[in-house]
mmCIF file of C-alpha atoms and ligand atoms in Angstrom:
data_model
loop_
_atom_site.group_PDB
_atom_site.id
_atom_site.type_symbol
_atom_site.label_atom_id
_atom_site.label_comp_id
_atom_site.label_asym_id
_atom_site.label_seq_id
_atom_site.Cartn_x
_atom_site.Cartn_y
_atom_site.Cartn_z
ATOM 1 C CA MET Z 366 -214.789 53.634 3.374
ATOM 2 C CA ALA Z 367 -211.381 52.041 4.222
ATOM 3 C CA GLN Z 368 -211.620 48.809 6.102
ATOM 4 C CA LEU Z 369 -208.616 47.362 5.275
ATOM 5 C CA THR Z 370 -205.068 48.634 5.411
ATOM 6 C CA ASP Z 371 -202.644 46.523 2.951
ATOM 7 C CA ARG Z 372 -200.364 45.464 6.015
ATOM 8 C CA THR Z 373 -201.296 41.964 7.469
ATOM 9 C CA ALA Z 374 -201.010 40.938 11.463
ATOM 10 C CA TYR Z 375 -197.549 38.850 11.222
ATOM 11 C CA SER Z 376 -195.855 41.576 9.579
ATOM 12 C CA PRO Z 377 -192.559 42.126 10.909
ATOM 13 C CA ASP Z 378 -193.417 46.197 10.956
ATOM 14 C CA VAL Z 379 -196.765 46.198 12.520
ATOM 15 C CA PRO Z 380 -197.436 46.531 16.661
ATOM 16 C CA SER Z 381 -198.043 43.228 18.377
ATOM 17 C CA LEU Z 382 -201.144 43.398 20.507
ATOM 18 C CA LYS Z 383 -199.724 41.170 23.058
ATOM 19 C CA GLU Z 384 -196.472 43.263 23.558
ATOM 20 C CA VAL Z 385 -198.638 46.466 23.480
ATOM 21 C CA PHE Z 386 -200.528 45.669 26.109
ATOM 22 C CA ARG Z 387 -198.078 43.682 28.128
ATOM 23 C CA ASN Z 388 -198.643 43.847 31.643
ATOM 24 C CA ARG Z 389 -201.764 45.564 31.465
ATOM 25 C CA LEU Z 390 -204.111 43.148 29.507
ATOM 26 C CA ARG Z 391 -203.427 39.826 28.050
ATOM 27 C CA ILE Z 392 -204.757 39.271 24.275
ATOM 28 C CA GLY Z 393 -205.817 36.491 23.038
ATOM 29 C CA ALA Z 394 -207.777 34.777 20.283
ATOM 30 C CA ALA Z 395 -209.708 31.503 19.693
ATOM 31 C CA VAL Z 396 -208.458 29.505 17.399
ATOM 32 C CA ASN Z 397 -209.026 25.643 15.655
ATOM 33 C CA THR Z 398 -206.094 23.105 15.690
ATOM 34 C CA TRP Z 399 -205.590 23.645 11.816
ATOM 35 C CA ASP Z 400 -204.700 26.936 12.838
ATOM 36 C CA LEU Z 401 -201.437 25.706 14.609
ATOM 37 C CA GLU Z 402 -198.980 25.136 12.337
ATOM 38 C CA PRO Z 403 -196.392 27.649 13.609
ATOM 39 C CA GLU Z 404 -194.825 28.913 10.113
ATOM 40 C CA ALA Z 405 -197.985 28.824 8.313
ATOM 41 C CA GLU Z 406 -199.856 32.255 8.111
ATOM 42 C CA ALA Z 407 -202.621 31.903 10.526
ATOM 43 C CA GLY Z 408 -199.810 30.445 12.871
ATOM 44 C CA ARG Z 409 -197.419 33.394 12.278
ATOM 45 C CA VAL Z 410 -200.549 35.807 13.441
ATOM 46 C CA ILE Z 411 -201.230 33.534 16.288
ATOM 47 C CA ARG Z 412 -197.437 33.865 17.540
ATOM 48 C CA LYS Z 413 -197.138 37.647 16.439
ATOM 49 C CA GLN Z 414 -200.188 39.122 17.968
ATOM 50 C CA PHE Z 415 -201.575 36.841 20.894
ATOM 51 C CA GLY Z 416 -200.650 35.572 24.684
ATOM 52 C CA ILE Z 417 -203.502 33.126 25.190
ATOM 53 C CA LEU Z 418 -205.664 30.758 23.159
ATOM 54 C CA THR Z 419 -208.980 29.327 23.233
ATOM 55 C CA LEU Z 420 -210.262 26.514 21.041
ATOM 56 C CA GLU Z 421 -213.331 27.680 19.346
ATOM 57 C CA ASN Z 422 -214.710 24.111 19.261
ATOM 58 C CA GLU Z 423 -212.418 21.213 19.873
ATOM 59 C CA SER Z 424 -212.088 21.217 23.359
ATOM 60 C CA LYS Z 425 -216.013 20.753 23.955
ATOM 61 C CA PRO Z 426 -217.678 17.628 25.021
ATOM 62 C CA LEU Z 427 -218.974 16.633 21.728
ATOM 63 C CA TYR Z 428 -215.545 16.414 20.632
ATOM 64 C CA VAL Z 429 -213.598 14.931 23.458
ATOM 65 C CA HIS Z 430 -216.234 13.142 25.104
ATOM 66 C CA PRO Z 431 -218.778 11.774 22.471
ATOM 67 C CA GLU Z 432 -219.661 8.412 24.181
ATOM 68 C CA GLU Z 433 -219.460 7.595 27.526
ATOM 69 C CA ASP Z 434 -216.528 5.397 27.644
ATOM 70 C CA ARG Z 435 -214.199 6.942 25.066
ATOM 71 C CA TYR Z 436 -212.556 9.939 25.230
ATOM 72 C CA PHE Z 437 -210.922 11.755 22.312
ATOM 73 C CA PHE Z 438 -208.068 14.012 23.412
ATOM 74 C CA ASP Z 439 -205.948 14.335 20.092
ATOM 75 C CA ARG Z 440 -207.180 17.868 19.159
ATOM 76 C CA PHE Z 441 -206.795 18.715 22.611
ATOM 77 C CA ASP Z 442 -203.119 17.670 23.310
ATOM 78 C CA LYS Z 443 -202.033 19.432 20.175
ATOM 79 C CA PHE Z 444 -203.388 22.626 20.978
ATOM 80 C CA VAL Z 445 -201.754 22.385 24.635
ATOM 81 C CA ARG Z 446 -198.782 21.321 23.076
ATOM 82 C CA PHE Z 447 -198.757 24.420 20.952
ATOM 83 C CA GLY Z 448 -199.400 26.569 23.535
ATOM 84 C CA GLU Z 449 -196.335 25.290 25.606
ATOM 85 C CA GLU Z 450 -194.043 25.370 22.976
ATOM 86 C CA ASN Z 451 -194.970 29.156 21.960
ATOM 87 C CA GLY Z 452 -195.101 30.123 25.265
ATOM 88 C CA ILE Z 453 -198.824 30.955 24.942
ATOM 89 C CA ALA Z 454 -201.411 30.236 27.664
ATOM 90 C CA LEU Z 455 -204.216 28.559 27.473
ATOM 91 C CA ARG Z 456 -208.266 28.497 28.133
ATOM 92 C CA GLY Z 457 -209.764 25.328 28.309
ATOM 93 C CA HIS Z 458 -213.466 25.775 26.719
ATOM 94 C CA THR Z 459 -216.046 24.724 27.940
ATOM 95 C CA LEU Z 460 -216.806 21.750 30.665
ATOM 96 C CA VAL Z 461 -220.734 22.251 30.910
ATOM 97 C CA TRP Z 462 -222.633 23.903 28.248
ATOM 98 C CA HIS Z 463 -226.131 22.881 26.989
ATOM 99 C CA GLY Z 464 -224.588 23.336 23.453
ATOM 100 C CA GLN Z 465 -222.439 20.554 21.702
ATOM 101 C CA CYS Z 466 -222.718 18.131 24.626
ATOM 102 C CA PRO Z 467 -223.509 14.754 23.225
ATOM 103 C CA GLY Z 468 -227.067 13.549 24.132
ATOM 104 C CA TRP Z 469 -225.405 10.282 26.093
ATOM 105 C CA PHE Z 470 -224.918 12.442 29.216
ATOM 106 C CA PHE Z 471 -228.503 13.055 29.654
ATOM 107 C CA ARG Z 472 -229.807 9.507 28.927
ATOM 108 C CA ASP Z 473 -230.040 6.061 30.739
ATOM 109 C CA GLY Z 474 -231.492 3.424 28.148
ATOM 110 C CA ASP Z 475 -234.851 4.946 26.914
ATOM 111 C CA SER Z 476 -235.367 7.377 30.193
ATOM 112 C CA ASP Z 477 -233.515 10.074 31.435
ATOM 113 C CA ALA Z 478 -230.464 9.921 33.775
ATOM 114 C CA SER Z 479 -231.646 10.589 37.247
ATOM 115 C CA HIS Z 480 -229.735 13.392 38.997
ATOM 116 C CA ASP Z 481 -227.396 11.618 40.666
ATOM 117 C CA LEU Z 482 -226.023 9.681 37.510
ATOM 118 C CA LEU Z 483 -226.114 12.863 35.814
ATOM 119 C CA LEU Z 484 -224.167 14.661 38.404
ATOM 120 C CA SER Z 485 -221.681 11.795 38.639
ATOM 121 C CA ARG Z 486 -221.065 11.934 35.030
ATOM 122 C CA MET Z 487 -220.406 15.396 34.935
ATOM 123 C CA LYS Z 488 -218.045 14.881 37.750
ATOM 124 C CA GLU Z 489 -216.571 12.064 35.924
ATOM 125 C CA HIS Z 490 -215.861 14.009 32.720
ATOM 126 C CA ILE Z 491 -214.594 17.342 34.300
ATOM 127 C CA LYS Z 492 -212.129 15.306 36.608
ATOM 128 C CA THR Z 493 -210.646 13.406 33.640
ATOM 129 C CA VAL Z 494 -210.188 16.451 31.557
ATOM 130 C CA VAL Z 495 -208.954 18.820 34.300
ATOM 131 C CA SER Z 496 -206.560 16.496 35.676
ATOM 132 C CA ARG Z 497 -204.971 15.541 32.275
ATOM 133 C CA TYR Z 498 -204.111 19.457 31.648
ATOM 134 C CA ARG Z 499 -203.288 20.186 35.239
ATOM 135 C CA GLY Z 500 -200.697 23.077 35.502
ATOM 136 C CA ARG Z 501 -200.805 23.585 31.934
ATOM 137 C CA VAL Z 502 -204.239 25.235 30.975
ATOM 138 C CA ALA Z 503 -204.391 27.886 32.914
ATOM 139 C CA VAL Z 504 -208.114 28.893 33.003
ATOM 140 C CA TRP Z 505 -211.355 26.851 32.577
ATOM 141 C CA ASP Z 506 -214.930 27.714 31.212
ATOM 142 C CA VAL Z 507 -216.293 25.789 33.461
ATOM 143 C CA LEU Z 508 -220.092 26.375 33.108
ATOM 144 C CA ASN Z 509 -221.348 28.275 29.956
ATOM 145 C CA GLU Z 510 -224.365 30.223 29.364
ATOM 146 C CA VAL Z 511 -226.433 28.837 32.478
ATOM 147 C CA LEU Z 512 -228.319 31.938 32.460
ATOM 148 C CA ARG Z 513 -231.587 32.930 30.718
ATOM 149 C CA ASP Z 514 -231.386 35.971 28.778
ATOM 150 C CA GLU Z 515 -234.433 37.402 30.661
ATOM 151 C CA GLY Z 516 -232.823 36.783 33.839
ATOM 152 C CA GLY Z 517 -232.920 33.800 35.504
ATOM 153 C CA LEU Z 518 -231.423 30.156 35.552
ATOM 154 C CA ARG Z 519 -231.486 28.335 31.783
ATOM 155 C CA GLU Z 520 -234.034 25.467 31.629
ATOM 156 C CA SER Z 521 -231.729 23.067 29.852
ATOM 157 C CA ARG Z 522 -231.177 19.525 30.466
ATOM 158 C CA TRP Z 523 -228.537 19.983 33.107
ATOM 159 C CA TYR Z 524 -231.427 21.929 34.837
ATOM 160 C CA ARG Z 525 -234.605 20.113 34.762
ATOM 161 C CA ILE Z 526 -232.580 17.103 35.835
ATOM 162 C CA ALA Z 527 -230.116 18.295 37.909
ATOM 163 C CA GLY Z 528 -231.944 21.085 39.439
ATOM 164 C CA GLU Z 529 -229.431 23.937 40.628
ATOM 165 C CA ASP Z 530 -226.812 21.325 41.853
ATOM 166 C CA TYR Z 531 -224.556 20.753 39.129
ATOM 167 C CA ILE Z 532 -223.624 24.949 39.313
ATOM 168 C CA PRO Z 533 -221.341 24.076 42.722
ATOM 169 C CA ALA Z 534 -220.687 20.788 41.958
ATOM 170 C CA ALA Z 535 -219.123 21.519 38.673
ATOM 171 C CA PHE Z 536 -216.733 24.178 40.415
ATOM 172 C CA PHE Z 537 -215.770 21.515 42.984
ATOM 173 C CA ALA Z 538 -214.577 18.805 40.517
ATOM 174 C CA ALA Z 539 -212.872 21.256 38.631
ATOM 175 C CA CYS Z 540 -210.989 22.780 41.654
ATOM 176 C CA GLU Z 541 -210.175 19.300 43.046
ATOM 177 C CA ALA Z 542 -208.650 18.083 39.584
ATOM 178 C CA ASP Z 543 -206.654 21.397 39.619
ATOM 179 C CA PRO Z 544 -206.674 23.728 42.473
ATOM 180 C CA ASP Z 545 -204.225 26.274 40.669
ATOM 181 C CA ALA Z 546 -206.490 26.863 37.657
ATOM 182 C CA ARG Z 547 -208.577 30.049 37.348
ATOM 183 C CA LEU Z 548 -212.375 28.466 37.264
ATOM 184 C CA VAL Z 549 -214.522 30.712 35.155
ATOM 185 C CA ILE Z 550 -218.143 30.986 34.619
ATOM 186 C CA ASN Z 551 -219.056 32.358 31.057
ATOM 187 C CA ASP Z 552 -221.817 34.230 29.492
ATOM 188 C CA TYR Z 553 -223.504 36.387 26.819
ATOM 189 C CA ASN Z 554 -225.164 39.488 27.008
ATOM 190 C CA LEU Z 555 -224.113 39.972 30.539
ATOM 191 C CA GLU Z 556 -223.213 43.589 29.480
ATOM 192 C CA SER Z 557 -226.532 44.452 27.812
ATOM 193 C CA SER Z 558 -228.913 42.700 29.906
ATOM 194 C CA GLU Z 559 -229.702 44.167 33.093
ATOM 195 C CA ALA Z 560 -231.565 41.235 34.216
ATOM 196 C CA LYS Z 561 -229.039 38.710 33.316
ATOM 197 C CA ALA Z 562 -226.153 40.573 34.993
ATOM 198 C CA ASP Z 563 -228.294 40.991 38.287
ATOM 199 C CA THR Z 564 -228.874 37.230 37.892
ATOM 200 C CA MET Z 565 -225.033 36.758 37.334
ATOM 201 C CA ALA Z 566 -224.342 38.772 40.068
ATOM 202 C CA ALA Z 567 -226.831 37.106 42.788
ATOM 203 C CA LEU Z 568 -225.538 33.442 41.464
ATOM 204 C CA VAL Z 569 -221.882 34.144 41.906
ATOM 205 C CA GLU Z 570 -222.362 36.155 45.329
ATOM 206 C CA SER Z 571 -223.910 33.159 46.842
ATOM 207 C CA LEU Z 572 -221.306 30.410 45.194
ATOM 208 C CA ILE Z 573 -218.970 32.775 46.979
ATOM 209 C CA ARG Z 574 -220.500 32.855 50.421
ATOM 210 C CA ASN Z 575 -220.903 28.798 50.137
ATOM 211 C CA GLY Z 576 -217.428 28.716 49.525
ATOM 212 C CA VAL Z 577 -217.434 27.471 45.866
ATOM 213 C CA PRO Z 578 -214.356 28.181 43.875
ATOM 214 C CA VAL Z 579 -215.209 30.017 41.386
ATOM 215 C CA ASP Z 580 -212.760 32.751 40.361
ATOM 216 C CA ALA Z 581 -213.930 35.082 37.654
ATOM 217 C CA VAL Z 582 -217.073 35.751 35.305
ATOM 218 C CA GLY Z 583 -216.422 35.366 31.713
ATOM 219 C CA LEU Z 584 -218.055 38.333 29.750
ATOM 220 C CA GLN Z 585 -218.400 36.759 25.983
ATOM 221 C CA MET Z 586 -218.898 40.207 24.474
ATOM 222 C CA HIS Z 587 -220.609 39.603 21.513
ATOM 223 C CA LEU Z 588 -221.334 43.074 20.629
ATOM 224 C CA ASN Z 589 -222.564 44.905 18.093
ATOM 225 C CA LEU Z 590 -221.913 48.473 16.493
ATOM 226 C CA TYR Z 591 -225.343 49.326 18.354
ATOM 227 C CA THR Z 592 -224.142 48.142 21.828
ATOM 228 C CA ASP Z 593 -225.178 50.583 24.367
ATOM 229 C CA MET Z 594 -221.941 51.510 26.079
ATOM 230 C CA GLU Z 595 -223.167 53.297 29.079
ATOM 231 C CA LEU Z 596 -225.177 50.363 29.810
ATOM 232 C CA LEU Z 597 -222.425 47.973 29.148
ATOM 233 C CA LYS Z 598 -220.247 50.138 31.296
ATOM 234 C CA LYS Z 599 -223.013 49.977 34.312
ATOM 235 C CA ASN Z 600 -223.420 46.325 33.932
ATOM 236 C CA VAL Z 601 -219.721 45.436 33.760
ATOM 237 C CA ARG Z 602 -219.136 47.885 36.768
ATOM 238 C CA LYS Z 603 -221.992 45.699 38.893
ATOM 239 C CA LEU Z 604 -220.168 42.169 38.105
ATOM 240 C CA ALA Z 605 -216.683 43.628 38.898
ATOM 241 C CA GLU Z 606 -218.376 44.268 42.641
ATOM 242 C CA LEU Z 607 -218.220 40.742 43.027
ATOM 243 C CA ARG Z 608 -214.181 41.487 44.239
ATOM 244 C CA ARG Z 609 -215.825 43.136 47.584
ATOM 245 C CA LEU Z 610 -216.318 39.334 48.343
ATOM 246 C CA LYS Z 611 -213.018 37.851 46.805
ATOM 247 C CA PRO Z 612 -210.134 40.335 47.112
ATOM 248 C CA ASP Z 613 -208.735 38.105 43.854
ATOM 249 C CA PHE Z 614 -212.039 37.828 42.096
ATOM 250 C CA LYS Z 615 -211.837 38.603 38.227
ATOM 251 C CA LEU Z 616 -213.634 39.586 34.963
ATOM 252 C CA GLU Z 617 -212.446 37.973 31.816
ATOM 253 C CA VAL Z 618 -213.768 39.090 28.178
ATOM 254 C CA THR Z 619 -213.690 35.719 26.795
ATOM 255 C CA GLU Z 620 -215.425 35.791 22.819
ATOM 256 C CA LEU Z 621 -215.387 39.324 21.870
ATOM 257 C CA ASP Z 622 -216.609 40.791 18.549
ATOM 258 C CA LEU Z 623 -218.266 43.506 17.095
ATOM 259 C CA SER Z 624 -221.228 42.423 14.488
ATOM 260 C CA CYS Z 625 -222.089 45.069 12.068
ATOM 261 C CA TYR Z 626 -226.022 43.736 12.213
ATOM 262 C CA ARG Z 627 -228.231 44.504 15.458
ATOM 263 C CA TRP Z 628 -228.958 41.636 17.686
ATOM 264 C CA GLY Z 629 -232.054 39.969 16.078
ATOM 265 C CA ASP Z 630 -231.359 41.608 12.215
ATOM 266 C CA ASN Z 631 -231.465 38.369 10.133
ATOM 267 C CA ALA Z 632 -231.392 41.125 7.003
ATOM 268 C CA GLU Z 633 -228.557 40.091 4.001
ATOM 269 C CA ASP Z 634 -225.284 41.437 3.515
ATOM 270 C CA LEU Z 635 -224.925 44.985 3.825
ATOM 271 C CA ILE Z 636 -222.796 47.704 2.194
ATOM 272 C CA TRP Z 637 -219.679 48.606 4.087
ATOM 273 C CA THR Z 638 -220.316 52.570 4.154
ATOM 274 C CA GLU Z 639 -217.901 55.485 6.158
ATOM 275 C CA GLU Z 640 -220.694 55.169 8.747
ATOM 276 C CA HIS Z 641 -220.141 51.648 9.757
ATOM 277 C CA GLU Z 642 -216.232 52.520 9.499
ATOM 278 C CA ARG Z 643 -216.185 55.251 12.053
ATOM 279 C CA ALA Z 644 -218.826 53.616 14.543
ATOM 280 C CA PHE Z 645 -216.304 50.639 14.333
ATOM 281 C CA ARG Z 646 -213.254 52.484 15.041
ATOM 282 C CA GLU Z 647 -215.254 54.632 17.663
ATOM 283 C CA LYS Z 648 -216.714 51.482 19.480
ATOM 284 C CA TYR Z 649 -213.569 49.390 19.618
ATOM 285 C CA ALA Z 650 -211.318 52.471 20.916
ATOM 286 C CA ALA Z 651 -213.849 53.230 23.496
ATOM 287 C CA LEU Z 652 -213.926 49.627 24.606
ATOM 288 C CA PHE Z 653 -210.198 48.900 24.937
ATOM 289 C CA ARG Z 654 -209.851 52.261 26.729
ATOM 290 C CA PHE Z 655 -212.542 51.201 29.361
ATOM 291 C CA TYR Z 656 -210.955 47.469 29.599
ATOM 292 C CA LEU Z 657 -207.643 49.611 30.327
ATOM 293 C CA GLU Z 658 -209.660 51.385 33.158
ATOM 294 C CA LEU Z 659 -210.552 48.319 34.487
ATOM 295 C CA SER Z 660 -207.114 46.473 34.304
ATOM 296 C CA GLU Z 661 -205.733 49.633 36.032
ATOM 297 C CA GLU Z 662 -208.146 48.204 38.771
ATOM 298 C CA GLY Z 663 -206.963 44.819 38.834
ATOM 299 C CA ILE Z 664 -210.261 43.853 37.876
ATOM 300 C CA LEU Z 665 -209.599 42.902 34.400
ATOM 301 C CA ASP Z 666 -206.373 40.695 32.694
ATOM 302 C CA SER Z 667 -207.777 39.321 29.621
ATOM 303 C CA VAL Z 668 -209.406 40.177 26.773
ATOM 304 C CA VAL Z 669 -210.033 37.006 24.299
ATOM 305 C CA PHE Z 670 -211.335 37.941 20.307
ATOM 306 C CA TRP Z 671 -214.045 35.281 18.995
ATOM 307 C CA GLY Z 672 -211.810 34.166 15.982
ATOM 308 C CA LEU Z 673 -208.346 34.712 13.975
ATOM 309 C CA ASN Z 674 -209.739 37.089 11.563
ATOM 310 C CA ASP Z 675 -212.996 38.477 9.596
ATOM 311 C CA GLY Z 676 -212.851 35.558 6.998
ATOM 312 C CA VAL Z 677 -213.167 32.627 9.657
ATOM 313 C CA SER Z 678 -215.770 34.216 12.502
ATOM 314 C CA TRP Z 679 -218.532 32.112 13.243
ATOM 315 C CA LEU Z 680 -220.651 35.778 12.397
ATOM 316 C CA ASN Z 681 -220.412 34.940 9.000
ATOM 317 C CA GLY Z 682 -222.535 31.822 9.265
ATOM 318 C CA PHE Z 683 -225.064 33.186 12.339
ATOM 319 C CA PRO Z 684 -227.825 33.405 12.622
ATOM 320 C CA VAL Z 685 -228.006 33.243 8.454
ATOM 321 C CA ARG Z 686 -225.133 33.175 6.408
ATOM 322 C CA ARG Z 687 -223.908 36.691 5.133
ATOM 323 C CA ARG Z 688 -220.764 38.799 5.107
ATOM 324 C CA ASN Z 689 -219.481 40.277 8.678
ATOM 325 C CA TYR Z 690 -216.410 42.115 9.825
ATOM 326 C CA PRO Z 691 -216.133 41.891 13.417
ATOM 327 C CA LEU Z 692 -212.614 41.952 14.347
ATOM 328 C CA LEU Z 693 -209.678 43.806 13.872
ATOM 329 C CA ILE Z 694 -207.779 41.602 11.756
ATOM 330 C CA GLY Z 695 -209.952 41.270 8.648
ATOM 331 C CA ARG Z 696 -209.839 38.536 5.464
ATOM 332 C CA ASN Z 697 -206.305 37.454 4.517
ATOM 333 C CA ASN Z 698 -205.034 38.578 7.882
ATOM 334 C CA LEU Z 699 -204.983 42.447 6.698
ATOM 335 C CA LEU Z 700 -205.011 44.803 9.262
ATOM 336 C CA LYS Z 701 -207.820 47.675 9.903
ATOM 337 C CA PRO Z 702 -207.453 51.200 10.710
ATOM 338 C CA ALA Z 703 -209.191 49.842 14.065
ATOM 339 C CA PHE Z 704 -206.154 47.784 14.970
ATOM 340 C CA PHE Z 705 -204.012 50.585 14.469
ATOM 341 C CA ASP Z 706 -206.216 52.724 16.623
ATOM 342 C CA VAL Z 707 -206.503 49.980 19.388
ATOM 343 C CA ALA Z 708 -202.424 49.351 19.243
ATOM 344 C CA GLY Z 709 -202.213 53.329 19.807
ATOM 345 C CA LEU Z 710 -203.989 53.176 22.994
HETATM 346 O O1 G3I Y 1136 -218.072 19.711 12.454
HETATM 347 C C1 G3I Y 1136 -218.989 19.489 11.711
HETATM 348 C C2 G3I Y 1136 -218.846 19.110 10.455
HETATM 349 O O2 G3I Y 1136 -218.627 17.873 10.279
HETATM 350 C C3 G3I Y 1136 -220.116 19.554 9.201
HETATM 351 O O3 G3I Y 1136 -219.746 19.352 8.046
HETATM 352 C C4 G3I Y 1136 -220.545 21.181 9.468
HETATM 353 C C5 G3I Y 1136 -221.792 21.156 8.741
HETATM 354 O O4 G3I Y 1136 -222.737 22.846 9.232
HETATM 355 O O5 G3I Y 1136 -220.708 21.368 10.848
HETATM 356 C C6 G3I Y 1136 -219.662 21.103 11.561
HETATM 357 O O6 G3I Y 1136 -220.285 21.741 13.066
HETATM 358 C C7 G3I Y 1136 -220.352 23.041 13.258
HETATM 359 C C8 G3I Y 1136 -219.156 23.242 14.102
HETATM 360 O O7 G3I Y 1136 -219.455 24.764 14.803
HETATM 361 C C9 G3I Y 1136 -217.766 23.349 13.936
HETATM 362 O O8 G3I Y 1136 -217.371 23.872 12.689
HETATM 363 C C10 G3I Y 1136 -221.407 23.237 13.638
HETATM 364 O O9 G3I Y 1136 -222.459 22.692 12.479
HETATM 365 C C11 G3I Y 1136 -221.892 25.121 14.041
HETATM 366 O O10 G3I Y 1136 -222.930 25.013 14.472
HETATM 367 C C12 G3I Y 1136 -220.664 25.115 15.289
HETATM 368 O O11 G3I Y 1136 -220.660 26.737 15.373
HETATM 369 C C13 G3I Y 1136 -219.948 26.769 16.899
HETATM 370 C C14 G3I Y 1136 -221.083 27.314 17.617
HETATM 371 O O12 G3I Y 1136 -220.383 27.803 19.024
HETATM 372 C C15 G3I Y 1136 -221.593 26.037 18.268
HETATM 373 O O13 G3I Y 1136 -222.918 26.675 19.019
HETATM 374 C C16 G3I Y 1136 -219.130 27.737 16.552
HETATM 375 O O14 G3I Y 1136 -217.990 27.797 15.413
HETATM 376 C C17 G3I Y 1136 -218.549 28.481 17.677
HETATM 377 O O15 G3I Y 1136 -217.868 29.711 17.131
HETATM 378 C C18 G3I Y 1136 -219.540 28.970 18.426
HETATM 379 O O16 G3I Y 1136 -218.887 29.164 19.784
HETATM 380 C C19 G3I Y 1136 -220.076 29.623 21.174
HETATM 381 C C20 G3I Y 1136 -218.983 29.269 22.322
HETATM 382 O O17 G3I Y 1136 -218.823 27.931 22.389
HETATM 383 C C21 G3I Y 1136 -219.821 29.884 23.468
HETATM 384 N N1 G3I Y 1136 -220.427 31.318 23.234
HETATM 385 C C22 G3I Y 1136 -221.012 31.586 21.672
HETATM 386 C C23 G3I Y 1136 -220.115 31.296 20.890
HETATM 387 C C24 G3I Y 1136 -220.629 31.342 19.292
HETATM 388 O O18 G3I Y 1136 -222.144 30.855 19.228
#
């Protein structure tokens, strides 16, 4: 039933994932600005283990741009400074999303904003944020979760007001603000829903054919112990085919975790058994073997975990409050046997 070992992620004598996978995969994590004290425990874990970081919440429009004429960059600035001071690359998450986006974007007095007003606000937001960190934030999740789970475009407020137009416009605005940044379209369940993977492949194909500067598909990969690996590989391979249209096109794993509950299961805390432990270790090892295969082929170069350790994972609060164990680093930063399996690959 071993879930944890007695060694921490920042001990000098344990492997560093970023070193183990150097020149093969850049390994990262989602963090919050309170983690960014270099000598505190979280800061030591980050500096030892990770070569790329994403802010879990604080770079989203709700925090950066809560009112139309006020931007708040303090926390984003702290994140960028921490990355620069510690030689860690940075991802910007996220510019356009239906979640954590303040309502003012979509309103004009008592009515809905018009198509043109919404697009001009979106472009202004993107240009202001991306140009502030030009050359410093290497990758942007320009669009997040624009697809419906069953395929097709999500009928978000963005879509209802601006139709499909916001999609290319967001990439053009980001590219104008930083032509060298990698621009990503990011989504979940791409590995488990063929309909969603097909929609993504078709959408990105048409964007590329129309000269829209999209550089990568972000695979969030919020997985669970029951995720079908064969289907995952098939869907990922389908998306990898986009490279035919653009030789330097990439996939990224942007929000990896492995819940012990099935998708849609809202049961209370489970008791971790040897069965869970075996499935967890096998799945993580199989995943990383697949990532390494994709890295060899030049299509994947970055894998980011969604959270620093089990104790702070969003999955302890979603879809209900319960304990979850989705990462390679457990509570109190204690390493799991699965960490050593992966580090041995
Ligand atoms: O900031 C407030 C705080 O003032 C308040 O007291 C507290 C009470 O609930 O809520 C705090 O806000 C929470 C926020 O995280 C910051 O901690 C929200 O309730 C909570 O819903 C929000 O959850 C975040 C979620 O995005 C929002 O949809 C998760 O932390 C974050 O991990 C999650 O991240 C998303 C990615 O951006 C996109 N892909 C899916 C991924 C997981 O849902």
